[in-house]
Coordinates of C-alpha atoms and ligand atoms in Angstrom, one line a residue:
M229 CA 219.3 45.8 255.9
R230 CA 222.6 44.8 257.5
V231 CA 224.2 41.9 256.0
L232 CA 227.3 39.7 256.8
I233 CA 229.1 37.7 254.6
V234 CA 231.0 34.3 256.4
G235 CA 234.5 33.9 254.0
G236 CA 236.8 35.4 252.2
G237 CA 237.7 33.5 248.7
G238 CA 236.6 34.8 245.5
R239 CA 233.1 33.5 245.6
E240 CA 232.3 35.5 248.9
H241 CA 233.6 38.7 246.8
G242 CA 230.9 37.4 244.1
I243 CA 228.0 37.3 246.6
A244 CA 229.4 40.4 248.2
W245 CA 229.4 42.2 245.1
K246 CA 225.8 40.7 243.9
L247 CA 224.4 41.8 248.1
A248 CA 226.1 45.2 247.7
K249 CA 224.1 46.4 244.4
S250 CA 220.9 45.6 246.2
P251 CA 219.3 48.3 247.5
K252 CA 217.7 46.7 250.7
V253 CA 221.2 46.3 251.8
E254 CA 222.2 49.6 253.3
K255 CA 225.7 47.6 255.5
L256 CA 227.7 44.6 254.2
Y257 CA 230.0 43.4 256.3
C258 CA 232.6 40.2 255.7
A259 CA 234.8 38.2 257.9
P260 CA 237.3 37.6 257.1
G261 CA 237.0 39.2 253.6
N262 CA 240.1 40.5 251.5
A263 CA 241.4 43.0 249.7
G264 CA 238.6 42.7 246.9
I265 CA 236.0 42.8 249.5
A266 CA 237.0 45.8 250.9
E267 CA 235.9 47.4 248.2
V268 CA 232.0 46.9 248.9
A269 CA 231.9 45.4 252.1
E270 CA 233.6 46.3 255.5
C271 CA 236.1 43.5 256.6
V272 CA 236.0 42.0 259.9
N273 CA 239.2 39.9 261.4
I274 CA 237.2 37.0 262.1
G275 CA 237.8 33.4 261.2
V276 CA 235.5 31.6 259.7
M277 CA 235.4 28.9 262.6
E278 CA 235.3 31.2 265.3
F279 CA 231.1 31.1 265.7
E280 CA 231.4 32.8 269.5
S281 CA 232.9 35.8 267.6
L282 CA 231.2 35.7 264.6
V283 CA 227.8 35.7 266.8
A284 CA 229.0 38.4 269.2
F285 CA 229.6 40.5 266.0
A286 CA 226.3 39.8 264.8
K287 CA 224.4 40.7 267.6
E288 CA 227.2 43.9 268.0
K289 CA 226.0 45.3 265.1
R290 CA 222.4 44.4 264.7
I291 CA 222.6 42.1 261.8
D292 CA 219.6 41.4 260.0
L293 CA 221.2 38.6 258.0
T294 CA 224.2 36.4 257.8
V295 CA 225.4 34.5 254.8
V296 CA 227.7 31.7 255.3
A297 CA 229.3 30.7 252.3
P298 CA 232.1 28.3 253.0
D299 CA 231.7 24.7 253.2
D300 CA 233.7 24.1 257.0
P301 CA 231.8 26.3 259.1
L302 CA 228.3 24.9 257.7
A303 CA 229.1 21.7 257.8
A304 CA 230.5 22.5 261.7
G305 CA 227.0 24.2 262.5
A306 CA 227.7 27.7 261.7
V307 CA 223.9 28.3 261.0
D308 CA 222.6 26.3 264.0
A309 CA 224.5 28.7 266.2
F310 CA 223.8 32.0 264.6
E311 CA 219.6 30.6 265.2
A312 CA 220.8 29.4 268.7
A313 CA 221.6 33.3 269.2
G314 CA 218.0 34.3 267.4
L315 CA 219.5 35.3 264.4
R316 CA 219.0 34.9 260.6
A317 CA 221.1 33.1 258.9
F318 CA 221.4 31.5 255.3
G319 CA 222.6 28.5 254.6
P320 CA 222.2 24.6 255.4
R321 CA 221.8 23.5 259.5
K322 CA 224.9 21.3 260.2
N323 CA 222.0 17.9 260.1
A324 CA 221.5 19.0 256.3
A325 CA 225.3 20.2 255.3
V326 CA 226.0 16.7 255.7
L327 CA 225.0 16.5 252.4
E328 CA 228.1 17.6 251.4
G329 CA 230.6 17.2 254.8
S330 CA 229.7 13.2 254.1
K331 CA 230.4 11.3 250.8
A332 CA 229.0 7.9 253.1
F333 CA 226.3 10.2 254.1
S334 CA 225.0 11.5 250.2
K335 CA 225.8 8.3 248.5
D336 CA 223.9 6.1 251.1
L337 CA 221.3 9.1 250.4
M338 CA 221.2 8.6 246.5
K339 CA 221.1 4.7 247.1
K340 CA 217.8 4.7 249.6
Y341 CA 215.7 7.5 247.0
G342 CA 216.6 5.6 243.8
I343 CA 218.6 9.4 242.6
P344 CA 221.5 8.1 239.7
T345 CA 225.0 8.0 240.8
A346 CA 228.1 5.9 240.6
A347 CA 227.7 2.4 241.9
Y348 CA 229.9 1.8 244.9
E349 CA 231.1 0.5 248.5
T350 CA 232.1 2.3 252.1
F351 CA 234.6 1.0 254.1
D352 CA 235.4 2.0 257.6
S353 CA 239.0 -0.7 257.2
A354 CA 242.0 -0.3 255.2
D355 CA 242.0 -4.1 255.1
K356 CA 238.5 -4.7 253.7
A357 CA 238.9 -1.8 251.1
L358 CA 242.4 -3.6 250.0
S359 CA 240.6 -6.9 249.6
Y360 CA 237.7 -5.1 247.7
L361 CA 240.2 -3.4 245.0
E362 CA 241.6 -7.5 244.4
T363 CA 238.2 -7.9 242.3
A364 CA 237.4 -4.5 241.3
D365 CA 237.1 -3.4 237.5
M366 CA 240.0 -0.5 236.8
P367 CA 239.9 2.1 236.6
I368 CA 238.4 2.9 240.0
V369 CA 237.4 6.3 242.2
L370 CA 238.4 6.3 245.9
K371 CA 236.8 9.4 248.0
A372 CA 237.7 10.5 251.4
D373 CA 234.4 10.6 253.4
G374 CA 235.1 14.1 254.8
L375 CA 235.9 17.2 253.6
A376 CA 239.2 17.7 251.9
L377 CA 239.0 21.1 250.0
G378 CA 238.0 19.1 247.1
K379 CA 241.3 17.5 246.5
G380 CA 240.0 14.3 248.5
V381 CA 239.2 12.0 245.0
L382 CA 241.5 9.5 243.8
I383 CA 240.8 8.0 240.7
C384 CA 242.9 5.1 240.1
S385 CA 243.7 3.4 237.0
T386 CA 245.8 0.3 238.1
L387 CA 245.2 -1.8 241.1
E388 CA 248.4 -1.1 242.3
E389 CA 247.7 2.9 242.6
A390 CA 244.3 2.0 243.7
K391 CA 245.9 0.0 246.7
A392 CA 248.3 2.8 247.4
G393 CA 245.7 5.4 247.5
V394 CA 243.8 3.3 250.3
R395 CA 246.6 3.3 251.7
S396 CA 247.6 7.0 251.7
L397 CA 244.3 7.8 252.8
M398 CA 243.7 5.6 254.8
L399 CA 246.5 4.7 256.9
D400 CA 249.1 7.6 256.0
K401 CA 245.7 9.6 256.6
Q402 CA 246.8 12.3 254.0
F403 CA 243.4 14.2 254.7
G404 CA 243.6 13.6 258.3
S405 CA 240.4 12.2 259.7
A406 CA 239.0 13.1 256.2
G407 CA 240.1 9.6 255.4
N408 CA 239.0 7.1 258.4
R409 CA 235.8 5.9 255.9
I410 CA 236.2 6.5 252.4
V411 CA 233.8 5.8 249.7
I412 CA 235.1 3.2 246.4
E413 CA 233.0 3.5 243.7
E414 CA 232.8 3.1 239.7
F415 CA 234.8 5.3 237.7
M416 CA 232.2 7.2 234.7
T417 CA 233.0 9.1 232.0
G418 CA 231.3 12.2 230.2
R419 CA 230.9 16.0 230.4
E420 CA 231.0 17.6 233.8
V421 CA 228.0 20.1 234.5
S422 CA 227.9 22.3 237.5
V423 CA 224.1 23.4 238.4
L424 CA 223.5 25.6 241.3
S425 CA 220.0 25.9 243.0
F426 CA 218.8 27.6 245.9
V427 CA 216.2 25.2 247.9
D428 CA 214.1 26.6 250.8
G429 CA 213.3 23.1 252.5
R430 CA 210.4 21.8 249.8
T431 CA 210.8 24.0 247.1
I432 CA 214.4 23.9 245.0
R433 CA 215.1 27.0 242.0
I434 CA 218.0 26.0 239.6
M435 CA 220.3 28.8 238.7
T436 CA 221.7 28.7 235.3
S437 CA 224.6 26.0 234.5
A438 CA 228.4 26.1 234.4
Q439 CA 231.2 23.9 234.2
D440 CA 234.4 24.1 235.8
H441 CA 238.1 22.7 235.2
K442 CA 239.5 21.6 238.5
R443 CA 242.6 20.2 236.7
A444 CA 245.8 22.7 237.4
K445 CA 246.7 22.2 233.3
D446 CA 245.9 22.7 230.6
G447 CA 244.2 20.2 228.7
D448 CA 242.9 18.9 232.0
K449 CA 246.4 17.9 233.2
G450 CA 248.0 17.7 236.2
L451 CA 247.1 17.8 240.4
N452 CA 243.1 18.3 241.4
T453 CA 242.5 21.7 242.5
G454 CA 239.5 23.9 244.0
G455 CA 238.8 25.8 240.6
M456 CA 240.8 27.0 237.5
G457 CA 238.2 28.5 235.7
T458 CA 234.7 28.2 234.8
F459 CA 231.8 28.9 231.9
S460 CA 228.7 29.6 232.3
P461 CA 225.9 28.5 230.5
S462 CA 226.8 25.0 229.4
P463 CA 226.3 24.4 226.1
F464 CA 226.3 20.5 226.8
Y465 CA 223.3 21.0 229.8
T466 CA 220.3 20.9 227.2
D467 CA 216.8 21.4 227.9
E468 CA 216.3 17.4 227.9
I469 CA 219.0 16.7 230.3
H470 CA 217.8 19.5 232.4
A471 CA 214.0 17.9 232.6
F472 CA 215.7 14.8 233.4
C473 CA 217.4 16.0 236.2
Q474 CA 214.6 18.0 237.4
E475 CA 212.1 14.7 237.7
H476 CA 215.1 12.4 238.8
I477 CA 217.4 14.6 240.8
Y478 CA 217.0 17.9 241.9
Q479 CA 213.3 17.6 243.5
P480 CA 213.8 14.1 244.4
T481 CA 217.0 14.9 246.1
V482 CA 215.3 18.1 248.5
D483 CA 212.7 15.5 249.4
A484 CA 214.7 13.0 250.1
M485 CA 216.5 15.2 252.6
R486 CA 213.2 16.4 254.2
A487 CA 212.2 12.6 254.5
E488 CA 215.2 12.3 256.6
G489 CA 214.3 14.7 258.8
R490 CA 217.3 16.9 257.4
E491 CA 215.5 20.4 255.9
F492 CA 218.0 21.2 253.3
K493 CA 217.9 25.3 253.3
G494 CA 221.0 27.4 251.0
V495 CA 222.5 26.4 248.3
I496 CA 222.2 22.8 246.5
F497 CA 225.1 22.6 244.0
F498 CA 224.8 19.4 242.0
G499 CA 227.8 18.0 240.4
L500 CA 226.5 15.8 237.8
M501 CA 228.8 14.3 235.0
L502 CA 226.4 13.1 231.6
T503 CA 227.4 9.8 230.8
E504 CA 226.2 7.8 228.0
K505 CA 223.4 5.7 230.4
G506 CA 222.1 9.5 231.7
P507 CA 223.0 12.4 234.2
R508 CA 224.5 10.7 237.2
V509 CA 225.4 13.0 240.2
L510 CA 229.4 13.0 241.0
E511 CA 228.9 15.0 244.1
Y512 CA 227.1 17.2 246.2
N513 CA 228.3 20.6 247.8
A514 CA 226.0 22.3 250.5
R515 CA 227.0 25.7 249.6
F516 CA 227.9 28.0 246.0
G517 CA 230.6 26.9 244.2
D518 CA 233.7 28.8 243.6
P519 CA 234.5 29.5 240.8
E520 CA 230.8 28.8 239.8
T521 CA 229.4 31.9 241.7
Q522 CA 232.0 34.3 239.7
V523 CA 230.0 33.5 236.2
V524 CA 226.8 32.8 237.9
L525 CA 226.1 36.1 240.0
P526 CA 226.7 38.6 237.5
R527 CA 224.3 36.7 235.0
M528 CA 221.8 36.5 237.6
K529 CA 219.3 39.5 237.5
N530 CA 217.1 38.7 240.7
D531 CA 218.1 41.0 244.1
L532 CA 220.1 38.3 245.9
V533 CA 218.4 39.8 249.1
D534 CA 215.1 38.5 248.1
V535 CA 216.3 35.1 247.4
F536 CA 218.4 34.2 250.5
E537 CA 215.2 35.6 252.5
A538 CA 212.8 33.6 250.4
C539 CA 215.1 30.3 250.9
I540 CA 214.5 31.3 255.3
D541 CA 210.8 32.0 255.0
E542 CA 210.0 28.9 252.8
T543 CA 208.3 31.5 250.2
L544 CA 210.9 30.3 247.1
D545 CA 208.1 29.0 245.3
Q546 CA 207.2 32.7 244.6
V547 CA 210.2 33.5 243.1
E548 CA 211.2 33.2 239.4
L549 CA 214.5 33.0 238.9
E550 CA 216.0 34.8 236.0
F551 CA 219.0 34.9 234.1
E552 CA 220.7 37.6 231.4
D553 CA 220.7 35.5 228.0
N554 CA 224.4 36.0 227.7
A555 CA 227.3 34.2 228.5
A556 CA 230.5 34.3 231.2
V557 CA 234.0 32.9 231.6
C558 CA 235.8 33.2 234.6
V559 CA 240.1 32.5 234.6
V560 CA 241.3 32.1 237.6
L561 CA 244.7 33.6 238.1
A562 CA 246.6 31.2 240.5
S563 CA 250.1 31.3 242.4
E564 CA 252.7 29.4 240.2
G565 CA 252.9 26.1 242.1
Y566 CA 249.0 26.2 243.3
P567 CA 247.7 23.8 244.3
E568 CA 251.3 22.3 246.2
H569 CA 253.9 24.8 246.9
Y570 CA 253.7 28.4 246.1
E571 CA 254.7 31.8 247.1
K572 CA 253.0 34.9 248.5
G573 CA 253.2 38.0 249.2
Y574 CA 253.6 39.6 245.9
K575 CA 252.6 43.1 244.3
I576 CA 249.4 43.0 242.2
S577 CA 249.4 45.5 239.4
G578 CA 246.4 46.7 237.0
L579 CA 243.3 46.0 239.3
E580 CA 242.1 49.7 239.0
K581 CA 241.1 48.2 235.0
F582 CA 238.4 47.2 235.9
A583 CA 236.8 50.1 237.2
G584 CA 234.1 51.6 235.3
A585 CA 234.8 48.4 233.0
D586 CA 231.4 46.9 231.9
G587 CA 230.7 43.2 231.8
Y588 CA 234.4 42.9 233.6
Y589 CA 234.8 41.9 236.6
V590 CA 238.1 40.8 238.8
F591 CA 237.1 38.8 241.9
H592 CA 239.5 38.4 244.5
A593 CA 240.2 34.8 246.4
G594 CA 243.9 35.2 248.2
T595 CA 245.1 38.6 248.4
K596 CA 245.1 41.4 251.2
F597 CA 246.9 44.5 251.7
N598 CA 250.5 45.2 252.7
E599 CA 251.5 47.8 255.2
N600 CA 251.7 50.2 252.2
G601 CA 247.8 49.7 251.4
D602 CA 249.1 48.1 248.6
V603 CA 247.3 45.0 247.0
I604 CA 249.6 42.0 247.3
T605 CA 248.8 37.7 246.9
N606 CA 247.9 36.1 249.6
G607 CA 247.0 32.1 248.3
G608 CA 247.2 29.7 245.3
R609 CA 243.9 31.5 243.7
V610 CA 244.5 35.0 243.8
L611 CA 242.2 36.3 241.3
G612 CA 238.6 35.3 239.5
V613 CA 238.9 37.3 236.2
T614 CA 235.0 37.3 234.8
A615 CA 233.6 38.8 231.4
L616 CA 230.6 38.5 230.0
G617 CA 229.7 38.1 226.1
S618 CA 226.9 37.8 224.0
S619 CA 228.1 34.1 223.5
L620 CA 230.4 31.8 225.3
A621 CA 233.3 32.5 222.3
A622 CA 233.0 36.5 223.0
A623 CA 233.1 35.8 226.7
R624 CA 236.4 33.7 226.6
A625 CA 237.6 36.0 224.3
N626 CA 236.8 38.9 227.0
A627 CA 238.1 36.9 229.9
Y628 CA 241.6 36.0 228.6
K629 CA 242.1 40.0 227.2
A630 CA 240.8 41.5 230.4
A631 CA 243.4 38.5 232.1
E632 CA 246.1 40.6 230.6
W633 CA 245.3 43.9 232.3
V634 CA 246.6 42.6 236.0
Q635 CA 250.1 41.3 236.7
F636 CA 251.6 39.9 239.8
E637 CA 255.1 38.1 240.2
N638 CA 254.3 33.7 239.4
Q639 CA 251.5 34.3 238.2
Y640 CA 250.1 31.3 236.5
M641 CA 246.4 30.4 235.0
R642 CA 245.2 28.0 232.2
R643 CA 245.1 28.9 228.9
D644 CA 242.3 26.3 227.8
I645 CA 239.2 27.2 230.0
G646 CA 235.9 27.3 228.0
K647 CA 238.1 25.6 225.6
A648 CA 235.2 22.4 225.5
I649 CA 232.4 25.2 224.0
D650 CA 234.2 24.4 220.8
E651 CA 232.8 21.3 220.8
A652 CA 229.4 22.0 221.2
Ligands
AMP841 P1 234.0 15.0 243.4 O1 234.6 15.9 244.9 O2 233.2 14.1 244.0 O3 233.5 16.1 243.0 O4 235.2 14.7 242.5 C1 236.2 15.6 242.1 C2 236.3 15.0 241.0 O5 236.8 13.8 240.7 C3 235.0 15.1 239.9 O6 235.1 16.5 239.4 C4 235.6 14.0 238.6 O7 236.5 14.6 237.4 C5 236.3 13.3 239.3 N1 235.7 11.8 239.8 C6 234.6 11.8 240.9 N2 234.2 11.3 240.8 C7 234.0 10.2 239.9 C8 233.6 8.8 239.0 N3 233.0 8.1 239.6 N4 234.2 8.9 238.1 C9 234.7 9.6 237.3 N5 235.3 11.0 238.2 C10 235.0 11.1 239.0
LIG842 N1 234.1 24.6 242.2 C1 234.0 23.5 242.9 C2 233.3 23.5 243.9 O1 233.5 24.9 244.3 O2 233.3 22.7 244.8

């Protein structure tokens, strides 16, 4: 089979690495890819939003399956574009990707179908949002409706902060048109869990659980980022919680999308909060998580091609997902200053240490080759170092050991990824 992956970050490196292990894949391409993905796939210089060029490339190379991984092209209809050209593509169509693309849509869906989530109101006007805040309890959460790289969520402890937040989202357009509409929601407390699943429109199969660390600094301080590290499985995601989610969250979400005429095929990533009153949905993503993928796929036993095909062919009911009875931890090596200002272009050394190191992986997020063929930093999140272990504690020790194998200037990492497991 000839497979094309659309995307070029750590998540896509994880997917590419896993697909490259499938005996069914004879040729793998990635657009645009990065320096790490280039080890397992041929990278093609086409941007993820250049649908016409992507489709033309897939036709020319007789691609059998295209995997659209990032949220922006999914929300903009990349899968529809491939299908319109008679090509097979994995991922939700535009009308289903709205599950992630619009927070107002997903909140309304949950309310309509009784799926547990935080209480909320939606606002199209800053004036109405500001007057609503006058009577609301603090802290409170403001969310830009549209996609904002995981950064369009403001948690405000005081009325003043909340008002400033509304102004910055809706009037100053901090996240552009993503803030034309906002959701204001109840602040919840509890542990967060990321649960990834495959969906074929009707059947949903849950992968293993994981936990991300979204804040930039140790102790969950600093700004929200795309994710600074992950571990899998989450020891807080018990069988009892799983059973509750199966009944009240997972299948109901898939059924709700079908009932709305928005059949969902692809990956649904449930961002859950385990509150005192039970699990609640914080958010849906219509794609694999980053860096959740980097701890989930190394633990998965199935051939990923089989699972992708079953989602497209609506035969997921015949697939059982299997995971190793082990644990994985991923530590993100970032550029100092991420998610705000940071420098790029520094040479990365030590990557070769991962070759042949069983159970250790370095997934590239923001890297590229310079003119001399050296791998250099090319983003805020640069690498994700993943290690397996027989327990979470062992995996964490291994991941931090392997993080020392790599060096680049202005390197920054959180030192407390997976610390929460000590409390489990
Ligand atoms: P989201 O993009 O919706 O997942 O929000 C990003 C982060 O903000 C989440 O991972 C949570 O840490 C936090 N968050 C979002 N919604 C709430 C809420 N209702 N209560 C408390 N924290 C929240
Ligand atoms: N790691 C969170 C996300 O992929 O949205």
